[in-house]
CSV table of C-alpha atoms in Angstrom, one decimal:
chain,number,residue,atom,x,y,z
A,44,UNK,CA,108.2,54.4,-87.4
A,45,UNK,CA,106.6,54.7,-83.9
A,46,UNK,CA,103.2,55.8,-82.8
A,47,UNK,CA,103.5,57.9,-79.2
A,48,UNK,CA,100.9,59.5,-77.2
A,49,UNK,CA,101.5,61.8,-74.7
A,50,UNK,CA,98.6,63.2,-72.4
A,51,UNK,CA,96.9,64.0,-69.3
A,52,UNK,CA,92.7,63.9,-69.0
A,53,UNK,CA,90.6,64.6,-66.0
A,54,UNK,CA,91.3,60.8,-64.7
A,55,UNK,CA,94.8,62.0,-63.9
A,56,UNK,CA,94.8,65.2,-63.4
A,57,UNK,CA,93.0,68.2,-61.7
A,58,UNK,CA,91.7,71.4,-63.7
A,59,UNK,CA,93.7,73.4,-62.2
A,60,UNK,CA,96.5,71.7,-64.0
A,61,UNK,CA,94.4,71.1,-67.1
A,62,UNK,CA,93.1,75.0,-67.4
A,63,UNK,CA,96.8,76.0,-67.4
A,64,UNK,CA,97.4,74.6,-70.4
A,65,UNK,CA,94.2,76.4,-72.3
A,66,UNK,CA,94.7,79.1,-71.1
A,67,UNK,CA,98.3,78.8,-72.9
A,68,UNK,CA,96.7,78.5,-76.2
A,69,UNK,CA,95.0,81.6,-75.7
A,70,UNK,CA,97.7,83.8,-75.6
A,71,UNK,CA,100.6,81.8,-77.3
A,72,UNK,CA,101.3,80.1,-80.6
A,73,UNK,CA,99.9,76.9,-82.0
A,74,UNK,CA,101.8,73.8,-79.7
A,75,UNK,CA,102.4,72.4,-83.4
A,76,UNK,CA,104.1,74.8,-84.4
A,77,UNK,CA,106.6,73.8,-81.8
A,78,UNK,CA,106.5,70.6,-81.7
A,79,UNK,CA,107.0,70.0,-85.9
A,80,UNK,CA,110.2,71.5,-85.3
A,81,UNK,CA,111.5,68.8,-83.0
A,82,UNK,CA,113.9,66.2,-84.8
A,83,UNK,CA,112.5,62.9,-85.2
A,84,UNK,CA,108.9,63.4,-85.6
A,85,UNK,CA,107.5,63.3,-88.3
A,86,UNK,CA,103.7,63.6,-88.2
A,87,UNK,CA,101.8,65.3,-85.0
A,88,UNK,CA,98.1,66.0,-83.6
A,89,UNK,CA,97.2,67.9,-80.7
A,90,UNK,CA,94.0,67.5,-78.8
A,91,UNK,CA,93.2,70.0,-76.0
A,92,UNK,CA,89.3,69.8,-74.3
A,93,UNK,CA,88.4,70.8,-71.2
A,94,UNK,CA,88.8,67.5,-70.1
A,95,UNK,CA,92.1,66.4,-71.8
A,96,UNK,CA,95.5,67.8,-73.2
A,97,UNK,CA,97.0,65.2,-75.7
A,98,UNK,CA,99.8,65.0,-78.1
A,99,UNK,CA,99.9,61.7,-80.3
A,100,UNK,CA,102.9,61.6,-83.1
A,101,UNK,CA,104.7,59.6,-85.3
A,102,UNK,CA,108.6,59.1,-85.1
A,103,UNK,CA,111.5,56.8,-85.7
A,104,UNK,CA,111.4,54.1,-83.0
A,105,UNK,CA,115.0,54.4,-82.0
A,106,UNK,CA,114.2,58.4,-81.1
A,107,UNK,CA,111.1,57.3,-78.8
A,108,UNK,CA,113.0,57.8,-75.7
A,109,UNK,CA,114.0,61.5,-76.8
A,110,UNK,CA,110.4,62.4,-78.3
A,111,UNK,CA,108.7,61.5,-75.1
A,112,UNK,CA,111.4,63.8,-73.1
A,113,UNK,CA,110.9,66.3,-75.5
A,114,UNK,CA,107.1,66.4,-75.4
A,115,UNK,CA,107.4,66.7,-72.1
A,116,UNK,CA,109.7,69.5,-71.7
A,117,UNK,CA,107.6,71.2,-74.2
A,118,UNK,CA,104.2,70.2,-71.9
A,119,UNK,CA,105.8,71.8,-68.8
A,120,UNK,CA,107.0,74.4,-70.6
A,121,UNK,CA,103.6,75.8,-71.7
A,122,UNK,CA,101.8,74.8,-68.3
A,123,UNK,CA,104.2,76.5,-66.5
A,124,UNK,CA,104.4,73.7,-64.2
A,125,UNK,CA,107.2,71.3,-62.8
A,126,UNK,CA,108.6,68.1,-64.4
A,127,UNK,CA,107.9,66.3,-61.1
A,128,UNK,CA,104.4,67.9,-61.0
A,129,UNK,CA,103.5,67.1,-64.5
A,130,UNK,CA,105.0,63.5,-64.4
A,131,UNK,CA,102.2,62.8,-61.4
A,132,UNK,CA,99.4,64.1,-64.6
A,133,UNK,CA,101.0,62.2,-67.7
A,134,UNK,CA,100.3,58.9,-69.0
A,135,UNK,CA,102.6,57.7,-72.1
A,136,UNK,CA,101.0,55.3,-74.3
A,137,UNK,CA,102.9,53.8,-77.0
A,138,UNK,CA,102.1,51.5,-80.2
A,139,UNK,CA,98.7,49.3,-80.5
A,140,UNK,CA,98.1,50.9,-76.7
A,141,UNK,CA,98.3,54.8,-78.1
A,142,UNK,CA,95.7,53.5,-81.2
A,143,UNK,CA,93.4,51.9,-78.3
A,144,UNK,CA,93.5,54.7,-76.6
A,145,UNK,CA,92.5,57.1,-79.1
A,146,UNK,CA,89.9,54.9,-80.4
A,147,UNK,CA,88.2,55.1,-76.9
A,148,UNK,CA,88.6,58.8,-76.5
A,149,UNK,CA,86.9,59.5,-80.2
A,150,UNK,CA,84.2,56.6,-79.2
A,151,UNK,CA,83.8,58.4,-76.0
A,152,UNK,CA,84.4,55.6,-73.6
A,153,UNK,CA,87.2,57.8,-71.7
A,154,UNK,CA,85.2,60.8,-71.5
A,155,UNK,CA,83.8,62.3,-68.5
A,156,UNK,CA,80.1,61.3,-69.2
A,157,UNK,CA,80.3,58.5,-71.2
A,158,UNK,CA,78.3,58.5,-74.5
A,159,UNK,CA,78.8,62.1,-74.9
A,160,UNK,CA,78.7,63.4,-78.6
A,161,UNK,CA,81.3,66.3,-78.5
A,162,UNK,CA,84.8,64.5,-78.0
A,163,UNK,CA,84.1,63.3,-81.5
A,164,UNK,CA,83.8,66.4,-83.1
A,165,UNK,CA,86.8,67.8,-80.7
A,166,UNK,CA,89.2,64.6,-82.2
A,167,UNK,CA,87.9,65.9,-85.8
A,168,UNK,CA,88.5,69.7,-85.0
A,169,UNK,CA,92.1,68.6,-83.8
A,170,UNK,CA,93.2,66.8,-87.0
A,171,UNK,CA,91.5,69.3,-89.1
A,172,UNK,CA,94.2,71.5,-87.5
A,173,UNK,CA,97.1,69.3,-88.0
A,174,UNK,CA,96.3,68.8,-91.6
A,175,UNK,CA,96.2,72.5,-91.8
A,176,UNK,CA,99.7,72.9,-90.1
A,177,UNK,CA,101.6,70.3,-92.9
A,178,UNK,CA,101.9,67.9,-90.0
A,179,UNK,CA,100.1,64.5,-90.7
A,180,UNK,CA,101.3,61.7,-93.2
A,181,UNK,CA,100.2,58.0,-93.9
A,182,UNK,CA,100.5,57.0,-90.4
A,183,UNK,CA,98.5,59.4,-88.4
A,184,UNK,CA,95.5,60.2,-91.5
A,185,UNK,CA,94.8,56.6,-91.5
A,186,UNK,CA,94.6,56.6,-87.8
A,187,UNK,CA,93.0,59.5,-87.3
A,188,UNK,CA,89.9,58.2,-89.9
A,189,UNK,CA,90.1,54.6,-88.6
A,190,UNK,CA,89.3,56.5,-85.2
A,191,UNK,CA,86.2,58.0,-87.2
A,192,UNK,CA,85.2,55.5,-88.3
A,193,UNK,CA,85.4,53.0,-85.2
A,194,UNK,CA,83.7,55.6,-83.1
A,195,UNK,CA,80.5,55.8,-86.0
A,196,UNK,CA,80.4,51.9,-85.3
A,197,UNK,CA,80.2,51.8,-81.8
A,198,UNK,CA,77.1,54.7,-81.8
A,199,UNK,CA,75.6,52.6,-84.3
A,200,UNK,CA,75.9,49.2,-83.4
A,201,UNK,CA,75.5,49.8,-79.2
A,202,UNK,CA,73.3,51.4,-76.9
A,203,UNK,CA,76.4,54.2,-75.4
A,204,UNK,CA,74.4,57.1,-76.0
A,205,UNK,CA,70.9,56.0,-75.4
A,206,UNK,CA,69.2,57.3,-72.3
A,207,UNK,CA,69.7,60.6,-70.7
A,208,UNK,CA,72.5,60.7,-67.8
A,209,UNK,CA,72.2,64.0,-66.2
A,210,UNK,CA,68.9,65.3,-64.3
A,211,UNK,CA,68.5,68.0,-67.0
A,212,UNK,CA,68.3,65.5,-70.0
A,213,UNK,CA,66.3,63.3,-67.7
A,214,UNK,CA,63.6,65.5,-67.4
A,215,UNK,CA,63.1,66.0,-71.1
A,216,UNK,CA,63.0,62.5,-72.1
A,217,UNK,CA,59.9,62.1,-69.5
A,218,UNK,CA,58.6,65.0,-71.1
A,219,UNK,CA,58.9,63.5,-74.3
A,220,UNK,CA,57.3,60.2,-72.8
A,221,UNK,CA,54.5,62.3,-71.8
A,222,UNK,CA,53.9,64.6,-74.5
A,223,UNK,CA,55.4,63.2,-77.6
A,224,UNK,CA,56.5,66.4,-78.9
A,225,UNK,CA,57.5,69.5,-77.0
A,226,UNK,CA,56.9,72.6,-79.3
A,227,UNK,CA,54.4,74.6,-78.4
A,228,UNK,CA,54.4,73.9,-74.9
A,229,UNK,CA,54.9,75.7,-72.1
A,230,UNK,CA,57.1,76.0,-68.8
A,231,UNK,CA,56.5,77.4,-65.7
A,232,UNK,CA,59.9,77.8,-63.2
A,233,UNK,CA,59.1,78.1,-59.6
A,234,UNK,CA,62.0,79.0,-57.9
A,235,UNK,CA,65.5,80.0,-59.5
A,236,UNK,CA,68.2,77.0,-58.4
A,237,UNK,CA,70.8,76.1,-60.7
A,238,UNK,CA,69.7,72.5,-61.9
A,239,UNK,CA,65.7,74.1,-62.4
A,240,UNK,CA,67.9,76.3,-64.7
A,241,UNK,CA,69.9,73.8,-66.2
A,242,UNK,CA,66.5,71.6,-66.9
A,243,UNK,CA,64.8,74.7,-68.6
A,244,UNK,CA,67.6,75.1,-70.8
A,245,UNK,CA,67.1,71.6,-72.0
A,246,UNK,CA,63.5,71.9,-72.4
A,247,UNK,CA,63.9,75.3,-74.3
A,248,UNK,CA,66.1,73.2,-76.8
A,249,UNK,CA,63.3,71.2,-77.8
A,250,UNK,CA,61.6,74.1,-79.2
A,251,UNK,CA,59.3,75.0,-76.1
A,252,UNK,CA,57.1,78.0,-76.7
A,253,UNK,CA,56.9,79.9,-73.4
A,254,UNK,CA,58.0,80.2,-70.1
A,255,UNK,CA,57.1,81.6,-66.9
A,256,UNK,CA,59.3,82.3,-63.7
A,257,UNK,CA,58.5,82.6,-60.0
A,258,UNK,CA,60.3,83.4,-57.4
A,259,UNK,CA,60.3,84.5,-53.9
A,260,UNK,CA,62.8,87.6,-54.5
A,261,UNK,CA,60.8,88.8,-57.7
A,262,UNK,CA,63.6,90.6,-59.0
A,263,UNK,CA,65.5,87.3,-59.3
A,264,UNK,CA,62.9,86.1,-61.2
A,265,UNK,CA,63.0,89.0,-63.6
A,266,UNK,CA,66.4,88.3,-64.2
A,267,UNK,CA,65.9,85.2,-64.6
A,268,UNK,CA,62.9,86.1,-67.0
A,269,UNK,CA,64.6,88.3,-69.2
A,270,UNK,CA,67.8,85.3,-70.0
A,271,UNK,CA,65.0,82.8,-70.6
A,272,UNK,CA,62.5,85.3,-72.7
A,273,UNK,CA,59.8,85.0,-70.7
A,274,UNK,CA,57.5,86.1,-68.0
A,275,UNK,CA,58.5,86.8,-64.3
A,276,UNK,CA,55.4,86.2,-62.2
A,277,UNK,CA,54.9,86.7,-58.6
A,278,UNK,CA,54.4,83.2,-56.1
A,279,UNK,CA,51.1,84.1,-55.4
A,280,UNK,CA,50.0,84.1,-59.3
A,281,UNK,CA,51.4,80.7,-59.3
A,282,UNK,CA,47.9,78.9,-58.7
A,283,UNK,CA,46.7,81.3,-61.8
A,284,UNK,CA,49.2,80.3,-63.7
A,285,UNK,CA,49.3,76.5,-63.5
A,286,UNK,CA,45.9,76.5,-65.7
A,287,UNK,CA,48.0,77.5,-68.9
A,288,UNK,CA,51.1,75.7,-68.2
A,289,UNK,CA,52.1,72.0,-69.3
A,290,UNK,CA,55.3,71.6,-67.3
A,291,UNK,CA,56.6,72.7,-63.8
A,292,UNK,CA,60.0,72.8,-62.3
A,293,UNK,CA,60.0,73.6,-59.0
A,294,UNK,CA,63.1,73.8,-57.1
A,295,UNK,CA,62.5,77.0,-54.0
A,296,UNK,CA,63.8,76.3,-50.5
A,297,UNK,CA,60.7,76.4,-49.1
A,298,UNK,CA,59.8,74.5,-46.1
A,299,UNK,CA,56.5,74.0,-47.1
A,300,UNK,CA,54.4,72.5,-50.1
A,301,UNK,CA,54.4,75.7,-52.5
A,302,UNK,CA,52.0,73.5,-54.9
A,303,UNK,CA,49.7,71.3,-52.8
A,304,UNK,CA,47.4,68.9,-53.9
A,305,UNK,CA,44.0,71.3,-53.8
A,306,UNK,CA,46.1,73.8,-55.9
A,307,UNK,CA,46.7,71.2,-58.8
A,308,UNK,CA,43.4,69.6,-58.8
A,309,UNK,CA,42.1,73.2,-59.0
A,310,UNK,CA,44.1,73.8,-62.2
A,311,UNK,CA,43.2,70.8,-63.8
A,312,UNK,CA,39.5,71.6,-63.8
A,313,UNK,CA,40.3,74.8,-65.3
A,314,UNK,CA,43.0,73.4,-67.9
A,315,UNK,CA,40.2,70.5,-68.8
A,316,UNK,CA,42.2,67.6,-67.5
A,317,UNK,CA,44.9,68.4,-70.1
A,318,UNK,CA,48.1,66.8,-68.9
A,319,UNK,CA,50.2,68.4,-66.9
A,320,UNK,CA,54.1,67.2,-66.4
A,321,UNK,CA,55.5,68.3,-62.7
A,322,UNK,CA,59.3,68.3,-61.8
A,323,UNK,CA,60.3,68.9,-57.9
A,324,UNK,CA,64.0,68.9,-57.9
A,325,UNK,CA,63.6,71.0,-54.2
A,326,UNK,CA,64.8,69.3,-51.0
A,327,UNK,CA,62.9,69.4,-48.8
A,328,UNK,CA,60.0,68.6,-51.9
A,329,UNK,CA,58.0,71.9,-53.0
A,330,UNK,CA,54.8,69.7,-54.3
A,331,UNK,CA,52.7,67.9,-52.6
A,332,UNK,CA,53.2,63.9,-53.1
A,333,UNK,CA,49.2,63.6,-53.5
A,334,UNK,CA,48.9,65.6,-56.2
A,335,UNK,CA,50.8,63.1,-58.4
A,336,UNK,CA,48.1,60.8,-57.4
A,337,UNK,CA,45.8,63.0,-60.0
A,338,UNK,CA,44.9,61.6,-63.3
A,339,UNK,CA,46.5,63.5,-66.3
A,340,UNK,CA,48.9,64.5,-63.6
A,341,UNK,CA,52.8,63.6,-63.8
A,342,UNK,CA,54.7,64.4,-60.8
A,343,UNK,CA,58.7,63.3,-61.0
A,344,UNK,CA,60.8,64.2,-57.7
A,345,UNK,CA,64.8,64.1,-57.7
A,346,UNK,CA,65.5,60.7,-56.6
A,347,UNK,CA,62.5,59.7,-59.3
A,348,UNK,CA,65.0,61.4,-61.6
A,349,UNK,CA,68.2,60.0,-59.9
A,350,UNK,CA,66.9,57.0,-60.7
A,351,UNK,CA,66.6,56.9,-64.1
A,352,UNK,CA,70.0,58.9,-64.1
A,353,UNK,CA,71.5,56.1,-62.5
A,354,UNK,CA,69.6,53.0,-64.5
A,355,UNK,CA,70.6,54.9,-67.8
A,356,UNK,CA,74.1,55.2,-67.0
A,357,UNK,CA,74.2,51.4,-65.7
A,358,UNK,CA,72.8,50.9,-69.4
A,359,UNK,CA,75.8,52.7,-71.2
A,360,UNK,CA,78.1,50.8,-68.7
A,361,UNK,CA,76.8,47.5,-70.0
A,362,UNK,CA,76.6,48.8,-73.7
A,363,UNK,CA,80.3,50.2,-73.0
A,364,UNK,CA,81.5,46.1,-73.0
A,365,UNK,CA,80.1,45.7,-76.3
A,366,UNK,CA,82.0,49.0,-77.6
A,367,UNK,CA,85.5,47.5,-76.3
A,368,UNK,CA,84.8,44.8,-78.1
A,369,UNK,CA,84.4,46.5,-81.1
A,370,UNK,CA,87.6,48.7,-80.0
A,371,UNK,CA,89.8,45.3,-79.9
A,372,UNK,CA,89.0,44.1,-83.2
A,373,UNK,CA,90.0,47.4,-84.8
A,374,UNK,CA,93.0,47.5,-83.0
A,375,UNK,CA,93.5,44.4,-84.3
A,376,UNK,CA,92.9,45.5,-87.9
A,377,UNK,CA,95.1,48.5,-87.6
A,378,UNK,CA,98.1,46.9,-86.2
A,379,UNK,CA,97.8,44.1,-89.3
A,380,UNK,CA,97.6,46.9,-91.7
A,381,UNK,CA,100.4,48.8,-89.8
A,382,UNK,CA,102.6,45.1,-90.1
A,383,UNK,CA,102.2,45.5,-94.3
A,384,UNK,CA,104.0,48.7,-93.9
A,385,UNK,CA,107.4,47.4,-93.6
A,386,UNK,CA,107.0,46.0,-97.1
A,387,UNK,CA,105.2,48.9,-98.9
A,388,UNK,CA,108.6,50.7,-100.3
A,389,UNK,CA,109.3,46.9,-102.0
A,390,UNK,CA,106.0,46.8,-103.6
A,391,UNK,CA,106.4,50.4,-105.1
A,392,UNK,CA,109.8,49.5,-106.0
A,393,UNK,CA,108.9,46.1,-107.7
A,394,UNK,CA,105.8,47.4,-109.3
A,395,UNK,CA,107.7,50.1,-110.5
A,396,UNK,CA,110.3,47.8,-112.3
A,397,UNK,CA,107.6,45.8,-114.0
A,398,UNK,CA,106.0,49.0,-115.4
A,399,UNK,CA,109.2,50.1,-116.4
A,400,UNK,CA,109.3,46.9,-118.1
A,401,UNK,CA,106.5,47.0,-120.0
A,402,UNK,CA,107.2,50.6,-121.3
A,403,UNK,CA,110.6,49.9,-122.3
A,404,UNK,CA,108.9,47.5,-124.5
A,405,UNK,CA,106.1,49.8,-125.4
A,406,UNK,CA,108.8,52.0,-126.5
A,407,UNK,CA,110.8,49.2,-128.7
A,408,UNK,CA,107.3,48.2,-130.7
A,409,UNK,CA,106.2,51.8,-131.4
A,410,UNK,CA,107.7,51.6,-134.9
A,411,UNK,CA,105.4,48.5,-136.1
A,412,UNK,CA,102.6,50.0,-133.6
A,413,UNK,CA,102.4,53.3,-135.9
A,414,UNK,CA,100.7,51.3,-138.4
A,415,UNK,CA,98.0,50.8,-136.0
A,416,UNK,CA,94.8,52.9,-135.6
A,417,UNK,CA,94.6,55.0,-132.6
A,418,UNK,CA,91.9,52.7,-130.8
A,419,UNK,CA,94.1,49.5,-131.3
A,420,UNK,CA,97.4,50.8,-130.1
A,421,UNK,CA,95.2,51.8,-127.0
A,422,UNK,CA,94.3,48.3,-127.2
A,423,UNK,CA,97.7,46.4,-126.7
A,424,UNK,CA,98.8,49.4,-124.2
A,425,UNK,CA,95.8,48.2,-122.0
A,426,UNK,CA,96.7,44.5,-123.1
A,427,UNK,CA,99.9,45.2,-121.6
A,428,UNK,CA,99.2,46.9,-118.3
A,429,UNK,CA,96.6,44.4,-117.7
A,430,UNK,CA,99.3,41.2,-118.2
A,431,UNK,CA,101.7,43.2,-115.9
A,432,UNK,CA,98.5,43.9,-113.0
A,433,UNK,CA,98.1,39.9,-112.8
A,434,UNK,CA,101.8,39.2,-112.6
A,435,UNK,CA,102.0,41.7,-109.6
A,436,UNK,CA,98.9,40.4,-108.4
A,437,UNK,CA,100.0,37.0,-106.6
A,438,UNK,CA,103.7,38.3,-105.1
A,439,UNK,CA,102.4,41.6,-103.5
A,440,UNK,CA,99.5,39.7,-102.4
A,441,UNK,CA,101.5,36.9,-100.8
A,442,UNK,CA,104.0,39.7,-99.5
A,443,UNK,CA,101.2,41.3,-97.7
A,444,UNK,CA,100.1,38.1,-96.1
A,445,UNK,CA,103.7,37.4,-95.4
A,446,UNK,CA,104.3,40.7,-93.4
A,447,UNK,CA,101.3,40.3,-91.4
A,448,UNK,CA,102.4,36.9,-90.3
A,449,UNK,CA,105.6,38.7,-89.2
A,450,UNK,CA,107.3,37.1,-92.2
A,451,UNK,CA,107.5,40.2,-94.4
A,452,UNK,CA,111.0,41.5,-93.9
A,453,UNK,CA,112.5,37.5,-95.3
A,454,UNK,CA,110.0,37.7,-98.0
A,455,UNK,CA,110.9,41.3,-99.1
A,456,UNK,CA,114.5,40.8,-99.1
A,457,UNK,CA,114.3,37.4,-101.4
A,458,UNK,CA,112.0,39.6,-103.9
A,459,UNK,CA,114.6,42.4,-103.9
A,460,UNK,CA,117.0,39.9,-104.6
A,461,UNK,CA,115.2,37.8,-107.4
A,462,UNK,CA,114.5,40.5,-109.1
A,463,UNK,CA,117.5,43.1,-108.8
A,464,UNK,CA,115.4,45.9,-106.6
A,465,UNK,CA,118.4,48.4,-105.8
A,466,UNK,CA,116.6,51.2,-103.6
């Protein structure tokens, strides 16, 4: 039994490719449903993100060749593209190299922004559905929780999801820096550009109590208002407002300072030198530079933000070393436990004579046994299993061993022979 995985991500191909195939899902059946009814594979799962359409399954090796045509077919079948176009997307990974590779997708290590929580719960959502569909076995459930489990160790023993790497998250982890807790405060939005927008919504997250929008078209900033909850104010109230604010995001396309120093200063009389934590993500900059030279006052421009974009992500590169690492030695672990499955059918089989065994010989002492009291006959029945557990012990042990030093299939067949196995 093989392990093949099929797949395109957005390393290798475009959305445009990738969309066709959710948008496939949509309106058509489950692709398991399909694909359980193709001859030679036994267990399936398949894994379809915005960033990724996979299909990993188990199957006889000596099929491989047809499986991966047939997966194929089926692929281009429910893209609606050509085999030539959808060859240019694939990759085909089989073996220890289709186990790597899902280890890496569930640790996040292939994903688009590296560190990112959600592939994780994607990879679980998937098998949940191939469970549902009768389609795993031994071979993909304990990959599938290996994969769980190897992607809990790398979170936990490295750094690859420390550190914010998108503006957004950036400006909430200097907010936190700042103000320790962000309930309770409050934001005002000058301007209505889409990463302003995209910071807010990060902020809100963390439980912020108010916001305020300004904008030049004020209708804009009603609209904006009403999505967020909040106020729209005019720009002229801005001065006003800054006194009961604690955060500003600024991002108009003004030519001018729309916040200059004077204003700031003025506010933090007003607001009693409370802190106040100012974002300009505007190009050219809507505050001026001097008013960050205020005490109490934090002012953080894009490429201040950039730049701790960039340094985190240069962390999670260097934490992402430590995580293959990590990835390698389970790889190495499954593929010795996949090695021991060769022998598994002799083990059952000769653990299954010596039981058979023992009973038999249960069977032939249950007239003198009768005399005995309940509790004692339980006695030599546990006597007995116990006797046969330590006989089995050693062999199965040292037929384990055996197959993981490539040895198994000798070993196996001088055990079947010694002792008569017939299966």
């Amino acid at each position: 039994m093989g392990i093949l995985l099929i797949g395109m991500s957005h390393k290798t191909s475009p959305l445009a490719v990738r969309e066709r195939f959710s948008l496939s899902c949509e309106n058509r059946d489950h692709p398991l449903d399909r694909i359980r009814q193709m001859p030679s594979i036994r267990e399936a799962l398949y894994l379809a993100t915005c960033n990724r359409v996979e299909v990993l399954v188990s199957a006889a090796e000596e099929a491989e060749q047809a499986v991966e045509e047939g997966l194929k077919a089926l692929m281009a079948e429910r893209g609606g593209i050509s085999g030539q176009e959808l060859e240019r997307c694939l990759y085909t990974l089989s073996g220890a190299e289709a186990v790597r590779h899902l280890f890496r997708v569930a640790s996040s290590l292939d994903s688009l922004v590296m560190g990112e929580p959600q592939i994780l719960g994607q990879v679980k959502e998937a098998y949940r559905e191939a469970v549902e569909h009768g389609v795993t076995g031994i071979l993909l459930n304990r990959i599938l929780h290996h994969a769980f489990q190897v992607a809990k160790r790398v979170r936990t023993e490295t750094g690859i999801a420390d550190n914010a790497v998108s503006v957004g998250y950036a400006a909430v982890e200097l907010a936190k820096k700042i103000f320790g807790r962000l309930d309770g405060k409050v934001i005002l939005l000058v301007g209505a550009g889409e990463m302003s927008e995209l910071a807010a919504r990060h902020l809100l997250k963390q439980g912020i109590k108010s916001i305020f929008v300004a904008n030049r078209t004020h209708a804009r900033a009603l609209e904006m208002a009403e999505q967020f909850e909040g106020k729209a104010v005019v720009l002229e109230q801005v001065p006003e407002v800054l006194k009961s604010v604690d955060i500003v995001i600024s991002s108009t396309g003004a030519s001018n300072y729309v916040l200059t120093r004077d204003m700031v200063a003025a506010a933090l009389r007003r607001r009693k030198n409370r802190f106040l934590f100012l974002i300009d993500i505007a190009v050219p900059r809507d505050i001026e530079p001097a008013a960050g030279d205020i005490d109490n006052v934090y002012l953080y421009n894009i490429d201040h933000l950039q730049e701790l974009v960039d340094e985190n992500r240069n962390h999670r590169l260097r934490e992402a070393e430590k995580a293959e690492a990590i990835i390698e030695e389970e790889v190495g672990n499954h593929t010795a436990w996949l090695s021991t499955l060769d022998v598994v059918p002799t083990i059952v089989e000769f653990r299954e004579k010596i039981e058979g065994i023992m009973k038999a010989e249960l069977g032939k002492s249950a007239s003198w046994r009768h005399s005995l009291s309940e509790i004692d006959q339980r006695h030599v029945e546990s006597l007995m299993a116990s006797i046969v557990n330590k006989i089995l012990h050693e062999p199965t042990a040292c037929l384990r061993e055996q197959s993981r030093n490539r040895n198994g299939k000798a070993y196996a067949a001088a055990l079947r022979k010694l002792f008569k196995l017939e299966r």
